[in-house]
Coordinates of C-alpha atoms in Angstrom, one line a residue:
Chain A
M1 CA 6.7 -28.7 20.0
N2 CA 6.5 -32.4 18.9
R3 CA 5.3 -31.6 15.4
Q4 CA 8.3 -29.4 14.9
R5 CA 10.7 -32.1 16.1
D6 CA 9.1 -34.8 14.0
E7 CA 9.7 -32.7 10.9
L8 CA 13.2 -31.8 11.6
G9 CA 15.6 -33.2 9.1
P10 CA 18.3 -32.3 6.7
A11 CA 16.2 -30.8 3.9
I12 CA 19.1 -30.0 1.7
P13 CA 22.3 -32.0 1.1
A14 CA 25.1 -31.2 3.6
S15 CA 27.4 -30.4 0.7
E16 CA 25.4 -27.3 -0.1
I17 CA 25.4 -25.9 3.4
T18 CA 27.9 -23.2 4.4
P19 CA 29.1 -24.5 7.8
R20 CA 29.3 -21.1 9.4
A21 CA 25.8 -20.1 8.4
V22 CA 24.5 -23.4 9.8
F23 CA 26.3 -22.8 13.0
E24 CA 24.9 -19.3 13.3
Q25 CA 21.5 -20.5 12.4
R26 CA 21.5 -23.3 14.9
R27 CA 22.4 -20.8 17.6
T28 CA 19.4 -18.7 16.5
I29 CA 17.1 -21.7 16.7
I30 CA 18.4 -22.8 20.1
R31 CA 18.0 -19.2 21.4
A32 CA 14.5 -19.0 19.9
A33 CA 13.5 -22.3 21.4
A34 CA 15.0 -21.4 24.7
A35 CA 13.0 -18.2 24.7
G36 CA 9.9 -20.2 24.1
V37 CA 9.0 -18.2 21.0
F38 CA 8.7 -21.3 18.8
G39 CA 5.3 -22.2 20.0
A40 CA 4.1 -18.6 19.6
A41 CA 5.7 -18.3 16.2
L42 CA 3.9 -21.3 14.9
A43 CA 0.6 -20.7 16.5
P44 CA -1.0 -19.1 13.4
W45 CA 0.1 -22.1 11.4
F46 CA -2.4 -24.2 13.5
A47 CA -5.0 -21.5 13.8
R48 CA -5.3 -21.2 10.0
Q49 CA -7.3 -24.3 9.6
A50 CA -10.6 -22.4 9.7
F51 CA -9.6 -20.6 6.5
A52 CA -7.9 -23.5 4.8
Q53 CA -11.1 -24.7 3.2
T54 CA -12.1 -21.5 1.5
A55 CA -9.0 -20.2 -0.3
A56 CA -6.8 -23.2 -0.6
G57 CA -5.8 -25.0 -3.7
G58 CA -4.9 -28.2 -1.8
K59 CA -2.1 -29.5 0.3
L60 CA 1.5 -29.3 -0.8
A61 CA 4.0 -31.5 1.1
S62 CA 7.4 -30.2 1.9
R63 CA 10.1 -30.4 4.5
P64 CA 11.0 -27.5 6.7
N65 CA 14.5 -26.2 5.9
L66 CA 15.9 -25.3 9.3
Q67 CA 18.4 -22.9 7.7
F68 CA 15.5 -20.6 7.1
V69 CA 13.4 -20.3 10.2
L70 CA 12.8 -17.1 12.2
P71 CA 12.0 -16.3 15.8
D72 CA 9.4 -13.8 14.5
K73 CA 5.7 -14.7 14.9
L74 CA 4.2 -15.9 11.6
T75 CA 1.7 -13.5 10.0
S76 CA -1.8 -15.2 10.0
Y77 CA -2.9 -17.1 7.0
K78 CA -5.9 -14.8 6.8
D79 CA -3.7 -11.7 6.4
V80 CA -1.1 -13.4 4.1
T81 CA -3.9 -14.4 1.7
G82 CA -6.2 -11.4 2.2
Y83 CA -3.9 -8.4 2.1
N84 CA -2.1 -8.4 -1.2
N85 CA -0.6 -6.2 -3.9
F86 CA -1.4 -7.9 -7.2
Y87 CA -2.5 -5.1 -9.5
E88 CA -3.6 -7.5 -12.2
F89 CA -6.6 -8.2 -10.0
G90 CA -7.2 -4.6 -8.8
T91 CA -5.2 -2.0 -6.9
G92 CA -7.0 -2.4 -3.5
K93 CA -5.3 -4.6 -0.9
T94 CA -8.4 -6.9 -0.7
D95 CA -9.1 -6.9 -4.4
P96 CA -6.8 -9.8 -5.3
A97 CA -8.4 -12.2 -2.8
R98 CA -11.8 -11.2 -4.2
N99 CA -10.9 -11.3 -7.9
A100 CA -8.2 -13.8 -8.5
H101 CA -10.5 -16.8 -8.6
T102 CA -10.7 -16.2 -12.4
L103 CA -7.0 -17.2 -12.8
L104 CA -6.5 -20.6 -14.5
T105 CA -3.5 -22.2 -13.0
R106 CA -3.6 -25.4 -15.1
P107 CA -2.4 -26.0 -17.7
W108 CA 0.5 -23.6 -17.1
T109 CA 3.8 -23.4 -18.8
V110 CA 6.9 -21.4 -18.2
S111 CA 9.2 -20.5 -21.1
V112 CA 12.8 -20.5 -20.0
D113 CA 14.8 -18.8 -22.8
G114 CA 17.2 -16.1 -23.8
L115 CA 20.9 -16.5 -23.3
V116 CA 20.8 -20.2 -22.2
K117 CA 22.2 -23.3 -23.7
R118 CA 19.1 -25.3 -22.9
P119 CA 16.0 -23.2 -23.5
K120 CA 12.8 -25.1 -22.7
V121 CA 9.1 -24.6 -22.1
Y122 CA 8.4 -26.3 -18.8
D123 CA 5.1 -27.5 -17.5
V124 CA 4.5 -26.3 -14.0
D125 CA 4.1 -29.8 -12.8
E126 CA 7.5 -30.6 -14.1
L127 CA 9.0 -27.7 -12.2
L128 CA 7.4 -29.0 -9.0
K129 CA 9.6 -32.1 -9.3
L130 CA 12.8 -30.0 -10.0
A131 CA 14.0 -30.6 -6.4
P132 CA 12.6 -31.6 -3.0
L133 CA 10.2 -28.9 -1.9
E134 CA 11.3 -27.0 1.2
E135 CA 9.4 -24.9 3.6
R136 CA 11.2 -21.7 4.4
I137 CA 10.1 -18.9 6.7
Y138 CA 11.0 -15.5 5.2
R139 CA 10.2 -11.9 6.1
L140 CA 8.4 -10.0 3.4
R141 CA 8.9 -6.2 3.4
C142 CA 6.7 -4.2 1.1
V143 CA 8.0 -0.9 -0.3
E144 CA 4.9 0.7 1.1
G145 CA 6.2 0.2 4.7
W146 CA 4.5 -2.9 5.9
S147 CA 5.8 -6.4 6.4
M148 CA 4.8 -10.0 7.0
V149 CA 6.4 -13.3 8.0
I150 CA 5.4 -16.1 5.7
P151 CA 6.2 -19.9 5.5
W152 CA 6.8 -20.4 1.8
I153 CA 7.2 -23.7 -0.1
G154 CA 9.5 -23.9 -3.0
V155 CA 12.9 -24.8 -4.4
P156 CA 16.0 -22.6 -4.9
L157 CA 15.6 -20.8 -8.2
A158 CA 19.3 -21.8 -8.8
E159 CA 18.1 -25.4 -9.5
L160 CA 16.2 -24.2 -12.5
I161 CA 18.9 -21.8 -13.7
R162 CA 21.6 -24.6 -13.5
R163 CA 19.4 -26.8 -15.7
A164 CA 19.0 -24.0 -18.3
E165 CA 22.8 -23.4 -18.4
P166 CA 23.1 -19.7 -18.9
T167 CA 25.8 -18.7 -21.5
G168 CA 28.7 -16.5 -20.6
N169 CA 26.9 -13.4 -21.8
A170 CA 23.9 -13.9 -19.5
K171 CA 24.1 -11.2 -16.8
Y172 CA 20.4 -10.7 -15.8
V173 CA 17.2 -12.7 -15.5
E174 CA 13.9 -11.3 -16.5
F175 CA 10.6 -12.6 -15.1
T176 CA 7.3 -12.0 -16.9
T177 CA 3.9 -12.3 -15.3
L178 CA 0.9 -13.6 -17.2
A179 CA -1.1 -10.8 -18.8
D180 CA -4.5 -12.1 -19.9
P181 CA -7.3 -9.6 -19.7
K182 CA -9.9 -12.5 -19.7
Q183 CA -8.4 -13.8 -16.5
M184 CA -7.2 -10.6 -15.0
P185 CA -9.7 -7.8 -14.6
G186 CA -7.0 -5.3 -13.4
L187 CA -5.4 -5.2 -16.8
S188 CA -8.2 -2.9 -18.1
V189 CA -6.7 -0.2 -16.0
K190 CA -3.4 1.1 -17.3
V191 CA -1.7 1.5 -13.9
L192 CA 1.3 -0.2 -15.3
D193 CA 2.5 -1.1 -18.8
W194 CA 1.4 -4.8 -18.8
P195 CA 2.7 -7.4 -18.7
Y196 CA 4.4 -7.0 -15.3
V197 CA 8.1 -7.5 -15.7
E198 CA 10.7 -7.9 -13.0
G199 CA 14.3 -8.8 -13.0
L200 CA 17.4 -9.8 -11.0
R201 CA 21.1 -9.8 -11.6
L202 CA 22.2 -13.4 -12.4
D203 CA 24.1 -13.7 -9.1
E204 CA 21.0 -12.5 -7.2
A205 CA 18.9 -15.0 -9.0
M206 CA 21.4 -17.8 -8.2
H207 CA 21.6 -16.8 -4.5
P208 CA 20.4 -19.7 -2.2
L209 CA 17.8 -17.3 -0.7
T210 CA 16.0 -16.8 -4.0
L211 CA 13.1 -19.2 -3.9
L212 CA 11.1 -20.5 -6.8
T213 CA 7.8 -20.7 -4.9
F214 CA 4.8 -23.0 -5.3
G215 CA 3.1 -22.8 -2.0
L216 CA 2.6 -21.3 1.4
Y217 CA 1.4 -22.5 4.8
G218 CA 1.5 -26.1 3.7
E219 CA -0.6 -25.7 0.7
V220 CA -0.6 -24.8 -3.0
L221 CA -0.2 -21.0 -3.5
P222 CA -3.5 -19.3 -3.4
K223 CA -4.2 -17.4 -6.6
Q224 CA -4.0 -14.0 -5.0
N225 CA -0.4 -14.8 -3.9
G226 CA 0.8 -15.5 -7.4
A227 CA -0.2 -19.1 -8.3
P228 CA 0.9 -21.4 -9.7
L229 CA 4.5 -20.2 -9.3
R230 CA 6.3 -17.1 -8.3
I231 CA 9.7 -16.1 -7.0
V232 CA 10.4 -14.8 -3.5
V233 CA 13.5 -12.6 -3.0
P234 CA 13.3 -11.8 0.7
W235 CA 16.0 -9.1 0.9
K236 CA 14.3 -6.9 -1.7
Y237 CA 11.0 -5.0 -1.5
G238 CA 8.0 -7.2 -2.3
F239 CA 7.4 -6.0 -5.8
K240 CA 10.6 -7.6 -6.9
S241 CA 9.1 -11.0 -6.3
A242 CA 7.2 -11.5 -9.5
K243 CA 4.0 -13.5 -9.3
S244 CA 2.2 -16.0 -11.7
I245 CA 5.3 -16.2 -13.9
V246 CA 5.0 -17.4 -17.6
R247 CA 8.5 -16.5 -18.8
I248 CA 12.0 -16.5 -17.4
R249 CA 14.5 -14.9 -19.9
F250 CA 18.2 -14.5 -19.6
T251 CA 19.7 -11.3 -20.9
E252 CA 22.9 -9.4 -21.2
R253 CA 21.3 -6.0 -20.4
E254 CA 19.4 -5.0 -17.3
P255 CA 15.8 -5.8 -17.8
E256 CA 13.3 -2.9 -18.0
T257 CA 11.3 -3.6 -14.9
S258 CA 7.7 -2.4 -14.6
W259 CA 7.9 -0.1 -11.6
H260 CA 11.2 1.3 -12.6
R261 CA 9.6 2.2 -16.0
A262 CA 6.6 3.8 -14.3
A263 CA 8.6 5.9 -11.8
P264 CA 12.4 5.6 -12.3
D265 CA 13.1 8.0 -9.4
E266 CA 11.0 6.1 -7.0
Y267 CA 11.7 2.4 -7.8
G268 CA 15.2 1.4 -8.6
F269 CA 16.2 -1.8 -10.4
Y270 CA 17.8 -3.2 -7.2
S271 CA 15.2 -2.2 -4.6
N272 CA 17.0 -3.8 -1.8
V273 CA 15.3 -3.2 1.5
N274 CA 17.3 -0.3 2.9
P275 CA 16.2 1.8 6.0
A276 CA 18.8 4.4 5.1
V277 CA 17.4 5.2 1.7
D278 CA 13.9 6.8 1.8
H279 CA 11.3 6.5 -0.8
P280 CA 10.7 10.0 -2.2
R281 CA 7.3 10.1 -0.5
W282 CA 7.8 8.2 2.7
S283 CA 10.5 7.0 5.1
Q284 CA 11.8 3.4 4.8
A285 CA 13.4 3.5 8.3
T286 CA 10.5 1.7 10.0
E287 CA 7.7 -0.7 9.0
R288 CA 4.4 -1.9 10.3
R289 CA 4.3 -5.7 10.9
I290 CA 0.9 -6.9 9.8
G291 CA -0.8 -8.5 12.8
D292 CA 1.8 -7.3 15.2
G293 CA 1.1 -6.7 18.8
G294 CA -1.4 -9.5 19.4
N295 CA -4.6 -7.8 20.5
A296 CA -3.3 -4.3 20.2
L297 CA -5.3 -2.7 17.4
F298 CA -2.6 -0.2 16.5
P299 CA 0.8 -1.8 17.0
P300 CA 3.8 0.5 17.0
R301 CA 6.1 0.5 14.0
R302 CA 9.3 -1.5 14.1
K303 CA 12.7 -0.7 12.8
T304 CA 13.4 -1.9 9.2
L305 CA 16.6 -4.0 8.9
P306 CA 19.2 -3.5 6.1
F307 CA 18.5 -6.1 3.4
N308 CA 15.4 -7.0 5.5
G309 CA 17.6 -8.8 8.0
Y310 CA 19.5 -10.9 5.4
A311 CA 22.5 -8.6 5.2
E312 CA 24.9 -11.3 6.4
Q313 CA 23.9 -13.5 3.5
V314 CA 23.5 -11.0 0.7
A315 CA 25.6 -7.9 1.5
P316 CA 28.6 -9.4 -0.3
L317 CA 26.6 -9.3 -3.6
Y318 CA 26.8 -5.5 -3.5
A319 CA 30.4 -5.0 -2.2
G320 CA 31.7 -1.7 -3.5
M321 CA 28.4 -0.5 -4.8
D322 CA 26.9 2.8 -3.8
L323 CA 23.5 1.7 -2.6
R324 CA 22.1 5.2 -2.6
K325 CA 22.8 5.4 -6.3
F326 CA 21.8 1.8 -7.0
F327 CA 18.7 1.9 -4.9
Chain B
M1 CA -41.8 37.3 19.3
G2 CA -42.7 34.3 21.4
R3 CA -40.5 31.3 22.1
K4 CA -39.4 29.5 18.9
P5 CA -40.7 25.9 18.7
A6 CA -37.7 23.6 19.5
M7 CA -38.2 21.1 16.7
T8 CA -39.5 22.4 13.4
P9 CA -39.2 19.9 10.6
F10 CA -36.2 21.8 9.4
N11 CA -34.5 21.5 12.7
L12 CA -35.2 17.8 12.7
L13 CA -33.6 17.6 9.3
R14 CA -30.5 19.4 10.7
L15 CA -30.4 17.0 13.6
G16 CA -30.6 14.1 11.2
V17 CA -27.7 15.5 9.1
F18 CA -25.7 16.0 12.3
L19 CA -26.2 12.5 13.5
A20 CA -25.6 11.0 10.0
S21 CA -22.3 12.8 9.8
L22 CA -21.1 10.8 12.8
L23 CA -21.8 7.5 11.1
P24 CA -18.3 7.3 9.4
L25 CA -16.7 7.5 12.9
L26 CA -19.2 5.1 14.4
R27 CA -18.4 2.7 11.6
L28 CA -14.7 2.8 12.4
V29 CA -15.4 2.2 16.0
W30 CA -17.7 -0.7 15.2
L31 CA -15.2 -2.3 12.8
G32 CA -12.4 -1.8 15.3
M33 CA -14.4 -3.7 17.9
S34 CA -15.4 -6.5 15.6
D35 CA -12.0 -7.1 14.0
G36 CA -13.2 -5.6 10.8
L37 CA -10.4 -3.1 10.0
G38 CA -8.5 -5.6 7.9
A39 CA -4.8 -6.6 8.0
N40 CA -3.6 -3.1 8.4
P41 CA -5.9 -1.3 10.8
V42 CA -3.8 1.9 11.0
E43 CA -3.8 2.3 7.2
F44 CA -7.5 1.7 7.1
V45 CA -8.4 4.3 9.7
T46 CA -5.9 6.8 8.3
H47 CA -7.3 6.5 4.8
S48 CA -10.9 6.5 6.0
T49 CA -10.7 9.6 8.1
G50 CA -8.8 11.4 5.3
T51 CA -11.4 10.5 2.8
W52 CA -14.3 11.7 5.0
A53 CA -12.5 15.0 5.7
L54 CA -12.4 15.5 1.9
V55 CA -16.0 14.4 1.4
F56 CA -17.3 16.9 4.0
L57 CA -15.1 19.6 2.4
C58 CA -16.7 18.9 -0.9
L59 CA -20.2 19.0 0.7
T60 CA -19.4 22.3 2.4
L61 CA -18.3 23.7 -1.0
S62 CA -21.6 22.5 -2.6
M63 CA -23.9 24.5 -0.4
T64 CA -23.6 27.8 -2.2
P65 CA -24.0 26.3 -5.7
A66 CA -26.9 24.3 -4.4
K67 CA -28.6 27.5 -3.2
R68 CA -28.0 29.2 -6.5
L69 CA -29.2 26.2 -8.5
T70 CA -32.3 25.4 -6.5
G71 CA -33.2 28.9 -5.1
W72 CA -33.6 27.3 -1.7
S73 CA -31.6 29.5 0.7
R74 CA -31.7 27.1 3.6
W75 CA -28.8 25.1 2.1
M76 CA -26.6 27.7 3.7
R77 CA -27.7 26.6 7.2
F78 CA -25.9 23.3 6.7
R79 CA -22.7 24.9 5.6
R80 CA -21.1 25.6 9.0
M81 CA -21.9 22.1 10.3
L82 CA -20.5 20.4 7.3
G83 CA -17.4 22.5 7.4
L84 CA -16.9 21.7 11.0
Y85 CA -17.3 18.0 10.3
S86 CA -14.6 18.3 7.6
F87 CA -12.4 19.8 10.3
F88 CA -13.4 17.1 12.7
Y89 CA -12.3 14.2 10.4
A90 CA -9.2 16.2 9.4
V91 CA -8.2 16.4 13.1
L92 CA -8.7 12.6 13.5
H93 CA -6.7 12.0 10.3
F94 CA -3.9 14.3 11.5
A95 CA -3.9 12.9 15.0
I96 CA -3.7 9.3 13.9
W97 CA -0.7 10.1 11.7
F98 CA 1.0 12.2 14.4
W99 CA 0.4 9.6 17.0
L100 CA 0.9 6.3 15.2
D101 CA 3.3 7.2 12.5
H102 CA 5.4 9.7 14.5
N103 CA 4.8 8.6 18.1
L104 CA 3.8 12.2 19.0
D105 CA 7.3 13.3 18.3
F106 CA 6.9 16.9 17.0
A107 CA 10.4 17.2 15.5
A108 CA 10.0 13.9 13.6
M109 CA 6.6 15.1 12.3
W110 CA 8.0 18.4 11.2
Q111 CA 10.9 16.7 9.4
D112 CA 8.3 14.7 7.5
V113 CA 6.4 17.8 6.6
L114 CA 9.6 19.5 5.3
R115 CA 10.9 16.5 3.4
R116 CA 7.8 15.2 1.6
P117 CA 5.6 17.4 -0.6
F118 CA 2.6 15.2 -0.2
I119 CA 2.8 15.5 3.6
A120 CA 3.4 19.3 3.2
A121 CA 0.2 19.7 1.1
G122 CA -1.9 17.7 3.6
F123 CA -0.4 19.6 6.6
T124 CA -1.1 22.9 4.9
A125 CA -4.7 22.0 4.3
F126 CA -5.1 21.0 7.9
V127 CA -3.4 24.1 9.4
L128 CA -5.4 26.4 7.2
L129 CA -8.6 24.8 8.4
I130 CA -7.9 25.8 12.0
P131 CA -8.6 29.5 11.7
L132 CA -11.8 28.7 9.7
A133 CA -13.0 26.4 12.5
A134 CA -12.1 29.0 15.1
T135 CA -14.1 31.8 13.3
S136 CA -17.1 29.7 12.5
T137 CA -19.3 31.1 15.3
P138 CA -22.0 33.7 14.6
G139 CA -20.2 36.0 17.1
M140 CA -17.0 35.8 15.1
M141 CA -18.9 36.3 11.8
R142 CA -20.4 39.5 13.2
R143 CA -17.1 40.8 14.6
L144 CA -15.1 40.1 11.4
G145 CA -17.8 41.5 9.1
H146 CA -16.7 41.4 5.5
Y147 CA -13.2 40.1 6.5
W148 CA -15.0 36.9 7.4
V149 CA -15.9 36.2 3.8
S150 CA -12.4 36.9 2.6
L151 CA -10.9 34.7 5.3
H152 CA -13.2 31.8 4.5
R153 CA -12.3 31.9 0.8
L154 CA -9.2 30.1 2.2
L155 CA -11.4 27.0 1.8
Y156 CA -10.7 27.1 -2.0
L157 CA -7.0 26.9 -1.3
I158 CA -7.5 24.2 1.2
A159 CA -9.5 22.1 -1.3
V160 CA -6.7 22.4 -3.8
A161 CA -4.1 21.4 -1.2
A162 CA -6.2 18.5 -0.1
I163 CA -6.4 17.2 -3.7
L164 CA -2.7 17.6 -4.2
H165 CA -2.1 15.7 -0.9
Y166 CA -4.2 12.8 -2.1
W167 CA -2.9 12.9 -5.7
W168 CA 0.8 12.9 -4.7
H169 CA 0.0 10.1 -2.3
K170 CA -1.3 8.0 -5.1
A171 CA 1.2 9.1 -7.7
G172 CA 3.9 6.6 -6.6
K173 CA 1.5 3.7 -7.3
N174 CA 0.0 5.2 -10.5
D175 CA -3.4 4.7 -8.9
F176 CA -5.4 7.7 -9.8
G177 CA -8.9 6.2 -10.2
T178 CA -10.5 7.5 -7.0
V179 CA -8.5 10.7 -6.5
A180 CA -9.4 11.7 -10.1
L181 CA -13.1 11.7 -9.2
Y182 CA -12.5 14.0 -6.2
A183 CA -10.3 16.2 -8.3
M184 CA -13.0 16.6 -10.9
L185 CA -15.6 17.3 -8.2
V186 CA -13.4 20.0 -6.6
A187 CA -12.6 21.5 -10.0
G188 CA -16.3 21.7 -10.8
L189 CA -17.1 23.3 -7.4
L190 CA -14.4 25.9 -7.8
G191 CA -14.9 26.3 -11.6
V192 CA -18.6 27.2 -11.2
R193 CA -17.6 29.9 -8.7
L194 CA -15.1 31.3 -11.2
W195 CA -17.7 31.2 -13.9
W196 CA -20.2 33.1 -11.8
A197 CA -17.6 35.7 -10.8
V198 CA -16.6 36.3 -14.5
K199 CA -20.3 36.4 -15.5
A200 CA -21.0 39.0 -12.7
A201 CA -18.1 41.1 -13.9
V202 CA -19.3 41.0 -17.5
D203 CA -22.9 41.9 -16.4
R204 CA -21.7 44.8 -14.5
R205 CA -19.7 46.1 -17.4
R206 CA -22.7 45.7 -19.7
E207 CA -24.8 47.8 -17.3
M208 CA -22.3 50.5 -17.6
A209 CA -21.9 50.3 -21.4
P210 CA -25.2 51.8 -22.6
Q211 CA -24.6 55.0 -20.6
N212 CA -21.3 55.5 -22.4
E213 CA -22.9 55.1 -25.8
R214 CA -25.7 57.6 -25.1

C-alpha cells in the first residue's frame, strides 16, 4: 500500500528501541505484508470516511509507530465508536455514543500530583505537545469477553511521568475520571461509587506500551471513547484504561479502584488479560472479536491470548507473582 | 350442535395475539438482514430472545390474576399459547448459547452449567419448561387430571429461576435497573397468588368457626 509506505518512518528515537523487539516486529510486519493482510487490515481505515463527519472532533496528525502494528483486521470505526462501556453516559453499549455529546472537552485540565517532585495542573493542549504523537494499533480485550483492534493516537504515558519526577516512595499511579452530573447523565445511577478510579503499578504505568491517548483512527478521540484524554493499557482488560481523565496521582499504597471496590472477588487490581483465570460468571478462555468474520453474522469465538498477546513485552513485570491470586 | 363458525371475533383476537407474538422473532430476522444487530450480533440476539422468554412467562402468569380481577374467564384461553411462546423463545435463547458459545459441545456446555450459578439457574428454568410444554395439550390435561395443576405450578419455580439467572448475570456489572423491574413484576404475580391462597384458607376456617361456637 502506497499510503502505508509513505508514512513509514522512525516514529521514536532509535535510542529508545529494544533491538530484539524491533527485529521480531519487523519479521511480523514482513510476514503480514507477505500474506497480503495489510490491505485487508487497513480497509476499515479507509471505509470509515462515511462516519467521520458525524462523530469526529477533527483530524489529529500523527505518525504510525511500526513497532505497534498488528496483522489483525482493524475493527470498523463505526463499531469502535458505537459500542462502548462508559457508564458515566449509561450502561447500555450504545448509550455513550448517544449521550456523550454533553461532555465539554475544552477547557480541560489534568492535575498531576501526589508523590512527585513536580506536581502540576496541565492543560490538555499542553499535554498534546508532550511528545510527537504516534499511531499505534492495539488489541482491546473487554472483561466481558469481546475484543477490538483499534488504531490509537497518543504518547507513552512515561513521557508525562518522567516530567513529574515521582519520589522514591511512589509505587502506584491513580487515574480519576471526570464526575460531573451536569455533563454525565449516567452519574445519577449509583452503579459505581463515582468518580471512576483506576490505577496501575508505577512500573506498569512506565511501560512503553502504556499510552496516554488523545485520538483514534486519525482524529481527536470521540467523546464516547474517553475524550479528551485517556490511557490505554492493552494487556489488561478494557476497564483498566480509564477515560476522560482529570487527575493523575502518585501514591505509595495500591489505589482503591472502582470495579475492585464494587466486586472484589470479580475484578482484581491487576486484571491482566488471562485466559487461564475465569471470571466467576464466565470463561475468559475465548473472546468474540467485534466485526470478525466479514459477512458472517455470527462469527465463532477466538482464543484469548495471555496478556492479550503482549506477554513477550509485559510478562517480566509479573515474574514470580501468582497470577491466580493477583488476578 | 352444528359446525362452529371458524372465525368468531374472539378467534380473530387469538389469531392476532398469535401473530403478534412472532413479531420479536421477525424483528431479529429483519435486523439481521439489514445490518441492524449492532456491533455484537450474538450478544444482541441472545439478550433479546432471553428477554422475550421472560416477557411471555410474565404474561402467562398474568392470565389467572387477570381473570380474577376482571371476571372475564376467556383470559385463560390465551394462557397456553403465551406459555408455549415463552418456551419457544427460551429454546431459541438456549440454542444460540449452546451453538454459538459452546459450539454444540455438550460436555463444554455442561461444565458451564456446573461451574456458574447464573448459567445453572437459566438452565434449570429451561429444562423445567420442557415437561410443561410437553403436557400442554388438552389430551394431556385430561389424562393427568389434578396432577396437571400440580405439575404446572412448576412455573412459579421457573419464574424465580429465570429472575435469578438474569439478576446474577447483571450482578457483576452492578446494573440492576431492568432486571429489578422484572423481579418486581414476578414478585407481584406470585405474591398475589400467595395472598389469595392465604385468604382462601382464612375464609375456610371462618366458615368452620361458627359451628364450633354454637
